[in-house]
mmCIF file of C-alpha atoms and ligand atoms in Angstrom:
data_model
loop_
_atom_site.group_PDB
_atom_site.id
_atom_site.type_symbol
_atom_site.label_atom_id
_atom_site.label_comp_id
_atom_site.label_asym_id
_atom_site.label_seq_id
_atom_site.Cartn_x
_atom_site.Cartn_y
_atom_site.Cartn_z
ATOM 1 C CA MET R 138 1.273 1.266 66.963
ATOM 2 C CA LYS R 139 4.593 0.275 65.404
ATOM 3 C CA LEU R 140 4.537 -1.364 61.985
ATOM 4 C CA ASN R 141 6.815 -4.332 61.481
ATOM 5 C CA PHE R 142 7.004 -3.931 57.705
ATOM 6 C CA ASP R 143 7.979 -1.107 55.370
ATOM 7 C CA PRO R 144 4.883 0.218 53.554
ATOM 8 C CA HIS R 145 7.169 1.368 50.724
ATOM 9 C CA ALA R 146 8.219 -2.252 50.162
ATOM 10 C CA VAL R 147 4.735 -3.558 49.224
ATOM 11 C CA PRO R 148 2.523 -2.775 46.198
ATOM 12 C CA SER R 149 -0.002 0.043 46.577
ATOM 13 C CA PRO R 150 -2.760 -0.371 47.343
ATOM 14 C CA SER R 151 -2.393 -3.695 49.147
ATOM 15 C CA TYR R 152 -3.929 -5.627 51.986
ATOM 16 C CA VAL R 153 -1.101 -6.809 54.207
ATOM 17 C CA VAL R 154 -2.037 -9.600 56.590
ATOM 18 C CA ASP R 155 0.442 -10.191 59.386
ATOM 19 C CA GLU R 156 1.118 -13.871 59.906
ATOM 20 C CA GLY R 157 2.402 -13.420 63.457
ATOM 21 C CA LEU R 158 -0.719 -11.501 64.530
ATOM 22 C CA LEU R 159 -2.934 -14.120 62.882
ATOM 23 C CA ILE R 160 -1.114 -16.908 64.749
ATOM 24 C CA LYS R 161 -1.669 -15.006 68.009
ATOM 25 C CA ASN R 162 -5.438 -14.983 67.377
ATOM 26 C CA LEU R 163 -5.400 -18.644 66.362
ATOM 27 C CA GLU R 164 -3.498 -19.653 69.502
ATOM 28 C CA LEU R 165 -6.104 -17.957 71.664
ATOM 29 C CA LEU R 166 -8.934 -19.697 69.794
ATOM 30 C CA LYS R 167 -7.125 -23.037 70.068
ATOM 31 C CA SER R 168 -6.802 -22.567 73.832
ATOM 32 C CA ILE R 169 -10.614 -22.408 74.001
ATOM 33 C CA ILE R 170 -10.895 -25.610 71.980
ATOM 34 C CA ASP R 171 -8.382 -27.265 74.319
ATOM 35 C CA ARG R 172 -10.098 -26.104 77.506
ATOM 36 C CA THR R 173 -13.674 -27.004 76.512
ATOM 37 C CA GLY R 174 -13.567 -29.604 73.755
ATOM 38 C CA CYS R 175 -15.676 -27.293 71.589
ATOM 39 C CA LYS R 176 -15.048 -26.929 67.874
ATOM 40 C CA ILE R 177 -14.287 -23.610 66.201
ATOM 41 C CA LEU R 178 -14.820 -22.990 62.497
ATOM 42 C CA LEU R 179 -13.673 -20.133 60.284
ATOM 43 C CA ALA R 180 -16.701 -18.260 58.878
ATOM 44 C CA GLN R 181 -15.448 -17.641 55.364
ATOM 45 C CA LYS R 182 -17.921 -14.824 54.840
ATOM 46 C CA GLY R 183 -15.660 -12.635 56.970
ATOM 47 C CA PHE R 184 -12.243 -13.818 55.818
ATOM 48 C CA SER R 185 -11.499 -15.988 52.788
ATOM 49 C CA MET R 186 -7.756 -15.493 52.336
ATOM 50 C CA TYR R 187 -7.268 -19.084 51.375
ATOM 51 C CA SER R 188 -3.491 -18.932 51.150
ATOM 52 C CA VAL R 189 -3.556 -19.001 54.971
ATOM 53 C CA TYR R 190 -6.200 -21.776 55.247
ATOM 54 C CA PRO R 191 -3.513 -24.431 55.823
ATOM 55 C CA LEU R 192 -2.218 -22.323 58.730
ATOM 56 C CA ILE R 193 -5.727 -21.753 60.124
ATOM 57 C CA GLY R 194 -6.441 -25.480 59.748
ATOM 58 C CA LYS R 195 -3.565 -26.260 62.128
ATOM 59 C CA TYR R 196 -5.522 -24.573 64.926
ATOM 60 C CA LEU R 197 -9.226 -24.690 64.053
ATOM 61 C CA ASN R 198 -11.603 -27.506 63.105
ATOM 62 C CA GLY R 199 -12.728 -26.351 59.673
ATOM 63 C CA VAL R 200 -14.810 -23.766 57.889
ATOM 64 C CA THR R 201 -18.374 -22.637 57.630
ATOM 65 C CA SER R 202 -19.853 -21.517 54.329
ATOM 66 C CA SER R 203 -22.937 -19.720 53.091
ATOM 67 C CA GLY R 204 -23.382 -21.714 49.911
ATOM 68 C CA LEU R 205 -21.706 -23.613 47.121
ATOM 69 C CA LEU R 206 -18.762 -21.373 46.345
ATOM 70 C CA GLU R 207 -17.560 -20.965 49.917
ATOM 71 C CA ALA R 208 -18.146 -24.668 50.653
ATOM 72 C CA LYS R 209 -16.023 -25.640 47.672
ATOM 73 C CA LEU R 210 -13.274 -23.197 48.620
ATOM 74 C CA GLY R 211 -13.116 -24.493 52.185
ATOM 75 C CA PHE R 212 -13.169 -28.103 51.000
ATOM 76 C CA GLU R 213 -10.370 -27.532 48.499
ATOM 77 C CA GLU R 214 -8.157 -25.235 50.513
ATOM 78 C CA MET R 215 -8.545 -26.395 54.122
ATOM 79 C CA GLY R 216 -9.917 -29.898 53.767
ATOM 80 C CA LYS R 217 -11.222 -30.208 57.318
ATOM 81 C CA GLU R 218 -14.862 -30.008 58.457
ATOM 82 C CA VAL R 219 -17.052 -28.068 56.022
ATOM 83 C CA HIS R 220 -20.309 -26.714 57.412
ATOM 84 C CA THR R 221 -22.827 -24.968 55.205
ATOM 85 C CA TYR R 222 -25.756 -22.806 56.129
ATOM 86 C CA SER R 223 -27.683 -20.962 53.473
ATOM 87 C CA PRO R 224 -30.836 -18.892 53.986
ATOM 88 C CA ALA R 225 -32.203 -20.946 51.073
ATOM 89 C CA TYR R 226 -30.519 -23.687 49.028
ATOM 90 C CA SER R 227 -31.134 -23.743 45.313
ATOM 91 C CA GLU R 228 -32.232 -26.930 43.548
ATOM 92 C CA ALA R 229 -29.467 -26.479 41.007
ATOM 93 C CA ASP R 230 -26.595 -26.183 43.494
ATOM 94 C CA PHE R 231 -27.777 -28.585 46.159
ATOM 95 C CA ASP R 232 -26.093 -31.848 45.086
ATOM 96 C CA GLU R 233 -22.756 -30.132 44.686
ATOM 97 C CA VAL R 234 -23.170 -28.400 48.076
ATOM 98 C CA LEU R 235 -23.748 -31.882 49.555
ATOM 99 C CA SER R 236 -20.597 -33.254 48.032
ATOM 100 C CA TYR R 237 -18.439 -30.697 49.870
ATOM 101 C CA SER R 238 -20.295 -30.476 53.197
ATOM 102 C CA ASP R 239 -20.152 -32.477 56.431
ATOM 103 C CA HIS R 240 -22.826 -30.408 58.170
ATOM 104 C CA LEU R 241 -25.812 -28.730 56.543
ATOM 105 C CA VAL R 242 -28.008 -26.254 58.355
ATOM 106 C CA PHE R 243 -31.480 -25.529 57.016
ATOM 107 C CA ASN R 244 -33.207 -22.215 57.523
ATOM 108 C CA THR R 245 -36.761 -23.617 57.494
ATOM 109 C CA PHE R 246 -38.502 -26.950 57.931
ATOM 110 C CA ASP R 247 -39.830 -26.488 54.416
ATOM 111 C CA GLN R 248 -36.301 -26.590 53.010
ATOM 112 C CA TRP R 249 -35.505 -29.594 55.187
ATOM 113 C CA ARG R 250 -38.541 -31.448 53.826
ATOM 114 C CA ARG R 251 -37.678 -30.512 50.265
ATOM 115 C CA PHE R 252 -34.080 -31.717 50.433
ATOM 116 C CA LYS R 253 -33.988 -34.447 53.038
ATOM 117 C CA ASP R 254 -34.240 -37.370 50.624
ATOM 118 C CA ARG R 255 -31.308 -36.056 48.676
ATOM 119 C CA VAL R 256 -29.328 -35.869 51.917
ATOM 120 C CA LYS R 257 -30.336 -39.385 52.963
ATOM 121 C CA ASN R 258 -29.477 -40.853 49.566
ATOM 122 C CA HIS R 259 -26.068 -39.244 49.507
ATOM 123 C CA PRO R 260 -23.283 -41.828 49.975
ATOM 124 C CA LYS R 261 -21.560 -39.770 52.692
ATOM 125 C CA PRO R 262 -23.265 -39.268 56.082
ATOM 126 C CA ILE R 263 -24.141 -35.606 56.584
ATOM 127 C CA GLU R 264 -25.182 -34.032 59.879
ATOM 128 C CA CYS R 265 -28.247 -31.859 59.416
ATOM 129 C CA GLY R 266 -29.424 -29.007 61.598
ATOM 130 C CA ILE R 267 -32.091 -26.342 61.789
ATOM 131 C CA ARG R 268 -31.328 -22.670 62.307
ATOM 132 C CA ILE R 269 -33.458 -21.266 65.086
ATOM 133 C CA ASN R 270 -34.344 -17.660 65.717
ATOM 134 C CA PRO R 271 -34.451 -17.272 69.503
ATOM 135 C CA GLU R 272 -35.886 -13.771 69.009
ATOM 136 C CA TYR R 273 -33.266 -12.410 71.357
ATOM 137 C CA SER R 274 -30.463 -10.177 70.157
ATOM 138 C CA GLU R 275 -28.619 -7.199 71.574
ATOM 139 C CA ILE R 276 -27.626 -5.748 68.191
ATOM 140 C CA GLU R 277 -29.015 -2.274 67.759
ATOM 141 C CA VAL R 278 -28.405 -1.791 64.025
ATOM 142 C CA ASP R 279 -31.069 -3.625 61.993
ATOM 143 C CA MET R 280 -28.647 -4.111 59.088
ATOM 144 C CA TYR R 281 -26.672 -6.529 61.299
ATOM 145 C CA ASN R 282 -29.462 -7.903 63.480
ATOM 146 C CA PRO R 283 -30.655 -11.392 62.470
ATOM 147 C CA CYS R 284 -33.528 -11.121 64.988
ATOM 148 C CA PHE R 285 -35.061 -7.850 63.837
ATOM 149 C CA ALA R 286 -38.793 -7.773 63.052
ATOM 150 C CA PHE R 287 -39.723 -10.042 60.131
ATOM 151 C CA SER R 288 -36.185 -11.431 59.905
ATOM 152 C CA ARG R 289 -35.743 -14.204 57.331
ATOM 153 C CA PHE R 290 -33.106 -15.992 59.426
ATOM 154 C CA GLY R 291 -34.151 -19.110 61.265
ATOM 155 C CA VAL R 292 -37.254 -20.716 62.736
ATOM 156 C CA THR R 293 -38.957 -19.020 65.666
ATOM 157 C CA LEU R 294 -40.352 -21.079 68.526
ATOM 158 C CA GLU R 295 -43.867 -20.468 67.233
ATOM 159 C CA ASN R 296 -42.982 -21.919 63.834
ATOM 160 C CA PHE R 297 -40.883 -24.815 65.128
ATOM 161 C CA GLU R 298 -42.072 -28.245 63.919
ATOM 162 C CA PRO R 299 -40.880 -30.867 66.436
ATOM 163 C CA GLU R 300 -42.591 -33.645 64.475
ATOM 164 C CA GLU R 301 -40.139 -33.003 61.615
ATOM 165 C CA LEU R 302 -36.962 -33.566 63.652
ATOM 166 C CA GLU R 303 -36.245 -37.121 62.495
ATOM 167 C CA GLY R 304 -32.833 -36.894 60.811
ATOM 168 C CA ILE R 305 -31.967 -33.573 62.469
ATOM 169 C CA SER R 306 -28.997 -33.795 64.837
ATOM 170 C CA GLY R 307 -28.406 -30.177 65.831
ATOM 171 C CA LEU R 308 -29.632 -26.639 66.224
ATOM 172 C CA HIS R 309 -27.871 -23.493 65.058
ATOM 173 C CA PHE R 310 -28.334 -19.907 66.119
ATOM 174 C CA HIS R 311 -26.505 -16.764 65.041
ATOM 175 C CA THR R 312 -27.661 -13.619 66.783
ATOM 176 C CA MET R 313 -24.497 -11.716 67.671
ATOM 177 C CA CYS R 314 -22.209 -9.169 66.038
ATOM 178 C CA GLU R 315 -18.906 -7.944 67.515
ATOM 179 C CA GLN R 316 -20.099 -8.799 71.018
ATOM 180 C CA ASN R 317 -18.585 -9.916 74.289
ATOM 181 C CA SER R 318 -19.452 -13.141 76.113
ATOM 182 C CA ASP R 319 -21.923 -11.513 78.511
ATOM 183 C CA THR R 320 -24.235 -11.182 75.497
ATOM 184 C CA LEU R 321 -23.653 -14.848 74.701
ATOM 185 C CA ALA R 322 -24.491 -15.883 78.265
ATOM 186 C CA ARG R 323 -27.811 -13.993 78.120
ATOM 187 C CA THR R 324 -28.560 -15.456 74.688
ATOM 188 C CA ILE R 325 -27.817 -18.995 75.860
ATOM 189 C CA LYS R 326 -30.282 -18.524 78.690
ATOM 190 C CA VAL R 327 -33.043 -17.661 76.198
ATOM 191 C CA VAL R 328 -32.109 -20.517 73.857
ATOM 192 C CA ASP R 329 -32.137 -22.901 76.809
ATOM 193 C CA GLU R 330 -35.519 -21.718 78.068
ATOM 194 C CA LYS R 331 -37.191 -21.757 74.658
ATOM 195 C CA PHE R 332 -35.533 -24.669 72.846
ATOM 196 C CA GLY R 333 -34.150 -26.787 75.726
ATOM 197 C CA LYS R 334 -36.917 -29.370 75.318
ATOM 198 C CA TYR R 335 -35.771 -29.997 71.748
ATOM 199 C CA LEU R 336 -32.077 -30.031 72.657
ATOM 200 C CA ASN R 337 -32.964 -32.768 75.117
ATOM 201 C CA LEU R 338 -34.303 -35.090 72.417
ATOM 202 C CA LYS R 339 -32.373 -38.296 71.759
ATOM 203 C CA GLY R 340 -31.196 -37.534 68.234
ATOM 204 C CA MET R 341 -29.608 -34.187 69.154
ATOM 205 C CA LYS R 342 -25.809 -34.220 69.030
ATOM 206 C CA TRP R 343 -24.625 -30.657 68.607
ATOM 207 C CA ILE R 344 -25.447 -26.981 68.904
ATOM 208 C CA ASN R 345 -23.825 -24.201 66.901
ATOM 209 C CA PHE R 346 -23.481 -20.772 68.589
ATOM 210 C CA GLY R 347 -22.913 -18.991 65.236
ATOM 211 C CA GLY R 348 -20.514 -16.057 64.915
ATOM 212 C CA GLY R 349 -20.261 -12.520 66.226
ATOM 213 C CA HIS R 350 -18.088 -13.547 69.187
ATOM 214 C CA HIS R 351 -15.354 -10.896 69.476
ATOM 215 C CA ILE R 352 -13.055 -13.371 71.196
ATOM 216 C CA THR R 353 -9.718 -11.911 70.125
ATOM 217 C CA ARG R 354 -10.403 -8.353 71.232
ATOM 218 C CA PRO R 355 -8.369 -7.292 74.281
ATOM 219 C CA ASP R 356 -11.300 -6.829 76.726
ATOM 220 C CA TYR R 357 -13.112 -10.064 75.758
ATOM 221 C CA ASP R 358 -14.145 -12.164 78.752
ATOM 222 C CA ILE R 359 -12.915 -15.669 77.897
ATOM 223 C CA GLU R 360 -14.078 -17.249 81.155
ATOM 224 C CA THR R 361 -17.748 -16.433 80.509
ATOM 225 C CA LEU R 362 -17.435 -17.927 77.016
ATOM 226 C CA ILE R 363 -15.975 -21.101 78.506
ATOM 227 C CA GLU R 364 -18.794 -21.289 81.057
ATOM 228 C CA SER R 365 -21.414 -20.905 78.296
ATOM 229 C CA ILE R 366 -19.845 -23.677 76.232
ATOM 230 C CA LEU R 367 -19.547 -26.031 79.204
ATOM 231 C CA PHE R 368 -23.119 -25.263 80.285
ATOM 232 C CA MET R 369 -24.518 -26.547 76.974
ATOM 233 C CA LYS R 370 -22.119 -29.466 76.812
ATOM 234 C CA GLU R 371 -22.923 -30.640 80.313
ATOM 235 C CA LYS R 372 -26.639 -29.946 80.461
ATOM 236 C CA TYR R 373 -27.476 -31.622 77.142
ATOM 237 C CA GLY R 374 -24.372 -33.675 76.313
ATOM 238 C CA LEU R 375 -23.954 -31.782 73.033
ATOM 239 C CA ASP R 376 -20.906 -30.914 70.980
ATOM 240 C CA VAL R 377 -20.628 -27.152 70.748
ATOM 241 C CA TYR R 378 -19.551 -25.328 67.605
ATOM 242 C CA LEU R 379 -18.570 -21.675 67.275
ATOM 243 C CA GLU R 380 -18.128 -20.114 63.856
ATOM 244 C CA PRO R 381 -16.559 -16.683 64.190
ATOM 245 C CA GLY R 382 -15.321 -14.828 61.130
ATOM 246 C CA GLU R 383 -14.187 -11.484 62.386
ATOM 247 C CA ALA R 384 -12.502 -12.831 65.544
ATOM 248 C CA ILE R 385 -10.085 -14.920 63.505
ATOM 249 C CA ALA R 386 -8.635 -12.017 61.558
ATOM 250 C CA LEU R 387 -9.356 -9.180 63.999
ATOM 251 C CA ASN R 388 -6.504 -6.641 64.067
ATOM 252 C CA THR R 389 -4.257 -8.761 61.849
ATOM 253 C CA GLY R 390 -4.356 -6.784 58.612
ATOM 254 C CA PHE R 391 -3.484 -3.425 57.097
ATOM 255 C CA LEU R 392 -4.418 -1.593 53.941
ATOM 256 C CA VAL R 393 -1.471 0.295 52.503
ATOM 257 C CA THR R 394 -2.330 3.213 50.270
ATOM 258 C CA THR R 395 -0.495 6.058 48.550
ATOM 259 C CA VAL R 396 -1.442 9.719 48.459
ATOM 260 C CA LEU R 397 -2.048 10.605 44.800
ATOM 261 C CA ASP R 398 -2.845 14.302 45.135
ATOM 262 C CA THR R 399 -3.858 17.016 47.573
ATOM 263 C CA MET R 400 -6.144 20.011 47.027
ATOM 264 C CA GLN R 401 -8.201 22.638 48.822
ATOM 265 C CA ASN R 402 -11.939 23.175 48.956
ATOM 266 C CA GLY R 403 -12.792 24.781 52.267
ATOM 267 C CA MET R 404 -10.382 22.329 53.910
ATOM 268 C CA PRO R 405 -7.360 20.312 52.842
ATOM 269 C CA ILE R 406 -8.315 17.214 50.849
ATOM 270 C CA ALA R 407 -6.181 14.231 49.880
ATOM 271 C CA ILE R 408 -6.995 11.683 47.206
ATOM 272 C CA VAL R 409 -5.509 8.257 47.862
ATOM 273 C CA ASP R 410 -5.206 5.204 45.612
ATOM 274 C CA THR R 411 -7.731 3.170 47.594
ATOM 275 C CA SER R 412 -11.495 3.539 47.663
ATOM 276 C CA ALA R 413 -13.921 3.248 50.573
ATOM 277 C CA SER R 414 -16.588 2.099 48.187
ATOM 278 C CA CYS R 415 -14.482 -0.622 46.535
ATOM 279 C CA HIS R 416 -11.928 -1.701 49.096
ATOM 280 C CA MET R 417 -13.405 -1.024 52.541
ATOM 281 C CA PRO R 418 -17.161 -0.917 51.927
ATOM 282 C CA ASP R 419 -17.988 -1.325 55.632
ATOM 283 C CA VAL R 420 -16.661 2.206 56.136
ATOM 284 C CA LEU R 421 -19.721 3.358 54.188
ATOM 285 C CA GLU R 422 -22.120 0.544 55.169
ATOM 286 C CA MET R 423 -21.599 0.263 58.934
ATOM 287 C CA PRO R 424 -20.505 3.143 58.869
ATOM 288 C CA TYR R 425 -17.241 3.401 60.809
ATOM 289 C CA ARG R 426 -13.970 5.292 60.798
ATOM 290 C CA PRO R 427 -10.895 3.115 60.272
ATOM 291 C CA GLU R 428 -7.662 4.105 62.010
ATOM 292 C CA ILE R 429 -4.555 5.249 60.131
ATOM 293 C CA VAL R 430 -1.173 4.604 61.742
ATOM 294 C CA GLY R 431 0.331 7.898 63.033
ATOM 295 C CA SER R 432 -2.799 9.988 62.415
ATOM 296 C CA GLY R 433 -5.125 11.737 64.835
ATOM 297 C CA LYS R 434 -8.781 12.608 65.039
ATOM 298 C CA PRO R 435 -9.809 15.791 63.166
ATOM 299 C CA ASN R 436 -7.937 18.810 64.578
ATOM 300 C CA GLU R 437 -5.958 16.710 67.045
ATOM 301 C CA LYS R 438 -2.715 17.131 65.079
ATOM 302 C CA SER R 439 -1.544 20.174 63.125
ATOM 303 C CA ILE R 440 -3.333 19.651 59.791
ATOM 304 C CA THR R 441 -6.627 17.891 59.051
ATOM 305 C CA TYR R 442 -7.421 16.279 55.698
ATOM 306 C CA ARG R 443 -10.532 14.779 54.254
ATOM 307 C CA LEU R 444 -9.437 11.543 52.570
ATOM 308 C CA GLY R 445 -11.249 10.324 49.494
ATOM 309 C CA GLY R 446 -10.860 7.615 46.884
ATOM 310 C CA PRO R 447 -10.150 7.977 43.173
ATOM 311 C CA THR R 448 -13.625 6.830 42.047
ATOM 312 C CA CYS R 449 -16.221 9.243 40.668
ATOM 313 C CA LEU R 450 -18.666 8.531 43.519
ATOM 314 C CA ALA R 451 -19.034 11.773 45.498
ATOM 315 C CA GLY R 452 -19.552 9.828 48.705
ATOM 316 C CA ASP R 453 -16.369 7.780 48.321
ATOM 317 C CA VAL R 454 -14.980 9.543 51.394
ATOM 318 C CA ILE R 455 -12.991 7.584 53.959
ATOM 319 C CA GLY R 456 -13.075 10.255 56.656
ATOM 320 C CA ASP R 457 -11.245 13.202 58.237
ATOM 321 C CA TYR R 458 -7.792 12.635 59.730
ATOM 322 C CA SER R 459 -5.150 14.953 61.173
ATOM 323 C CA PHE R 460 -1.393 14.657 60.670
ATOM 324 C CA GLU R 461 1.732 16.383 62.099
ATOM 325 C CA GLN R 462 3.039 17.203 58.603
ATOM 326 C CA PRO R 463 1.238 18.196 55.400
ATOM 327 C CA LEU R 464 0.630 15.228 53.098
ATOM 328 C CA THR R 465 2.274 15.126 49.685
ATOM 329 C CA ALA R 466 1.831 12.895 46.663
ATOM 330 C CA GLY R 467 3.735 9.655 47.183
ATOM 331 C CA ASP R 468 3.229 9.508 50.967
ATOM 332 C CA LYS R 469 2.111 6.121 52.273
ATOM 333 C CA LEU R 470 -0.830 5.825 54.646
ATOM 334 C CA VAL R 471 -1.559 2.575 56.482
ATOM 335 C CA PHE R 472 -5.097 1.732 57.619
ATOM 336 C CA THR R 473 -5.370 -0.760 60.468
ATOM 337 C CA ASP R 474 -7.706 -3.734 61.045
ATOM 338 C CA MET R 475 -8.284 -4.309 57.334
ATOM 339 C CA ALA R 476 -8.194 -8.121 57.111
ATOM 340 C CA HIS R 477 -11.821 -9.133 57.736
ATOM 341 C CA TYR R 478 -14.847 -8.010 55.692
ATOM 342 C CA THR R 479 -12.526 -6.229 53.225
ATOM 343 C CA MET R 480 -11.072 -8.629 50.621
ATOM 344 C CA VAL R 481 -14.308 -10.638 50.708
ATOM 345 C CA LYS R 482 -16.409 -7.564 49.932
ATOM 346 C CA ASN R 483 -14.263 -5.648 47.502
ATOM 347 C CA ASN R 484 -15.305 -4.870 43.955
ATOM 348 C CA THR R 485 -14.033 -3.203 40.814
ATOM 349 C CA PHE R 486 -16.669 -0.484 40.521
ATOM 350 C CA ASN R 487 -15.574 2.361 38.270
ATOM 351 C CA GLY R 488 -12.663 0.296 36.964
ATOM 352 C CA MET R 489 -10.876 0.341 40.305
ATOM 353 C CA ASN R 490 -8.271 -2.381 40.445
ATOM 354 C CA LEU R 491 -8.312 -4.651 43.481
ATOM 355 C CA PRO R 492 -5.579 -4.172 46.094
ATOM 356 C CA SER R 493 -2.769 -6.716 46.023
ATOM 357 C CA ILE R 494 -2.799 -9.355 48.753
ATOM 358 C CA VAL R 495 0.369 -9.617 50.823
ATOM 359 C CA LEU R 496 1.283 -11.894 53.706
ATOM 360 C CA ASN R 497 3.795 -10.415 56.112
ATOM 361 C CA THR R 498 5.452 -13.699 57.018
ATOM 362 C CA VAL R 499 7.090 -14.396 60.360
ATOM 363 C CA ASN R 500 10.320 -15.631 58.793
ATOM 364 C CA ASP R 501 10.782 -13.677 55.569
ATOM 365 C CA GLY R 502 8.765 -10.479 55.892
ATOM 366 C CA PRO R 503 6.249 -9.345 53.266
ATOM 367 C CA LYS R 504 5.442 -11.832 50.505
ATOM 368 C CA VAL R 505 3.140 -10.757 47.663
ATOM 369 C CA ILE R 506 0.507 -13.508 47.328
ATOM 370 C CA LYS R 507 -1.523 -12.022 44.516
ATOM 371 C CA GLU R 508 -1.654 -8.963 42.277
ATOM 372 C CA PHE R 509 -4.690 -8.085 40.178
ATOM 373 C CA ARG R 510 -4.790 -6.604 36.708
ATOM 374 C CA TYR R 511 -7.015 -5.658 33.792
ATOM 375 C CA ASP R 512 -8.072 -9.269 33.113
ATOM 376 C CA ASP R 513 -9.589 -9.606 36.606
ATOM 377 C CA PHE R 514 -11.707 -6.537 35.947
ATOM 378 C CA LYS R 515 -12.715 -7.690 32.496
ATOM 379 C CA GLU R 516 -13.522 -11.282 33.523
ATOM 380 C CA ARG R 517 -16.384 -10.128 35.729
ATOM 381 C CA LEU R 518 -18.058 -8.277 32.872
ATOM 382 C CA SER R 519 -19.154 -9.242 29.428
HETATM 383 C C1 PLP F 1656 -21.704 -13.799 59.393
HETATM 384 C C2 PLP F 1656 -21.906 -15.103 60.004
HETATM 385 C C3 PLP F 1656 -20.910 -15.654 60.847
HETATM 386 C C4 PLP F 1656 -19.630 -14.926 61.189
HETATM 387 O O1 PLP F 1656 -19.890 -13.741 61.886
HETATM 388 P P1 PLP F 1656 -18.714 -12.813 62.463
HETATM 389 O O2 PLP F 1656 -19.443 -11.605 62.932
HETATM 390 O O3 PLP F 1656 -17.770 -12.511 61.344
HETATM 391 O O4 PLP F 1656 -18.066 -13.561 63.567
HETATM 392 C C5 PLP F 1656 -21.138 -16.911 61.359
HETATM 393 N N1 PLP F 1656 -22.284 -17.596 61.096
HETATM 394 C C6 PLP F 1656 -23.257 -17.094 60.303
HETATM 395 C C7 PLP F 1656 -24.476 -17.895 60.040
HETATM 396 C C8 PLP F 1656 -23.100 -15.835 59.738
HETATM 397 O O5 PLP F 1656 -24.059 -15.327 58.961
#
């Protein structure tokens, strides 16, 4: 892959999000909206770089949030539809959540009963939905599977309370992770078989397919997605919402880092100024191996390094990578696909500063949006 910015020209470490690549993803998502009349929301859990919310809002219909803070951010920074789903709303936050939200999804009928008067008494009309658990998912890792045994996400068919649906205008499911549309088509079939009788009820206006749709990946089958959306629209006359996070920012961002030192201990080792634990925690949690521009798999190129971060956590290891030339202090390394589930998850463990946030703009090249300093570290502690 060829970089279209100079990694020496941005702060290190920094997340560099490429505006042109983001627009490409957004155009594809917009084409699905245009072809089906569905609505697509940004799941802020995956990507909350709010300096680009105005841009995202030109293409998509709004945001989805997991609670008060994300709802407020989406309301303030995008100002389009704000949907909120929380596994459990707190009494203390609920009225403020209401004030920012257009759609609220409840995880249980108990929560719906507890809060429905507050919704009804609110001056603004709010669409309410129930999250269902169709007990069908093709995710093999429990950590990311909302339908694993004893999952806390959503109401199963057995626990569904049709007599409590007055005031409910939609159902929501979220059972996918980084999957293609064939998985969606099979999931829709289960949702239709199990919950179709409720989708058919008079008060039902919408269904939300959740996230996990890997729409912007090169081999994604758009036509099957379109068929799934149109199936639900036509069979039940519902509006269809999708709320991907990852797909919006997929392959649009980089993490630029600098080699701080190299050493030997049975193999060459390089310490870089970014940390797996603090700045790309999915590398340790998923786990997965991010790509570095110009590098190879271990032993593919002439010299293989184990790359680690500057924290004191022994396991803060990013992985093994081979290079044509030995690394030296000051070299820049550029990790790819670092926009989603990075900035939103980072932390300042061990006094690590947060990477700067840079937008590589279409017209003017890299623009530093934000740099972090001691005060940001200190503010989170007391
Ligand atoms: C995480 C999440 C999403 C976004 O998922 P992606 O995998 O980033 O597309 C959408 N909806 C809900 C309820 C989620 O928990």
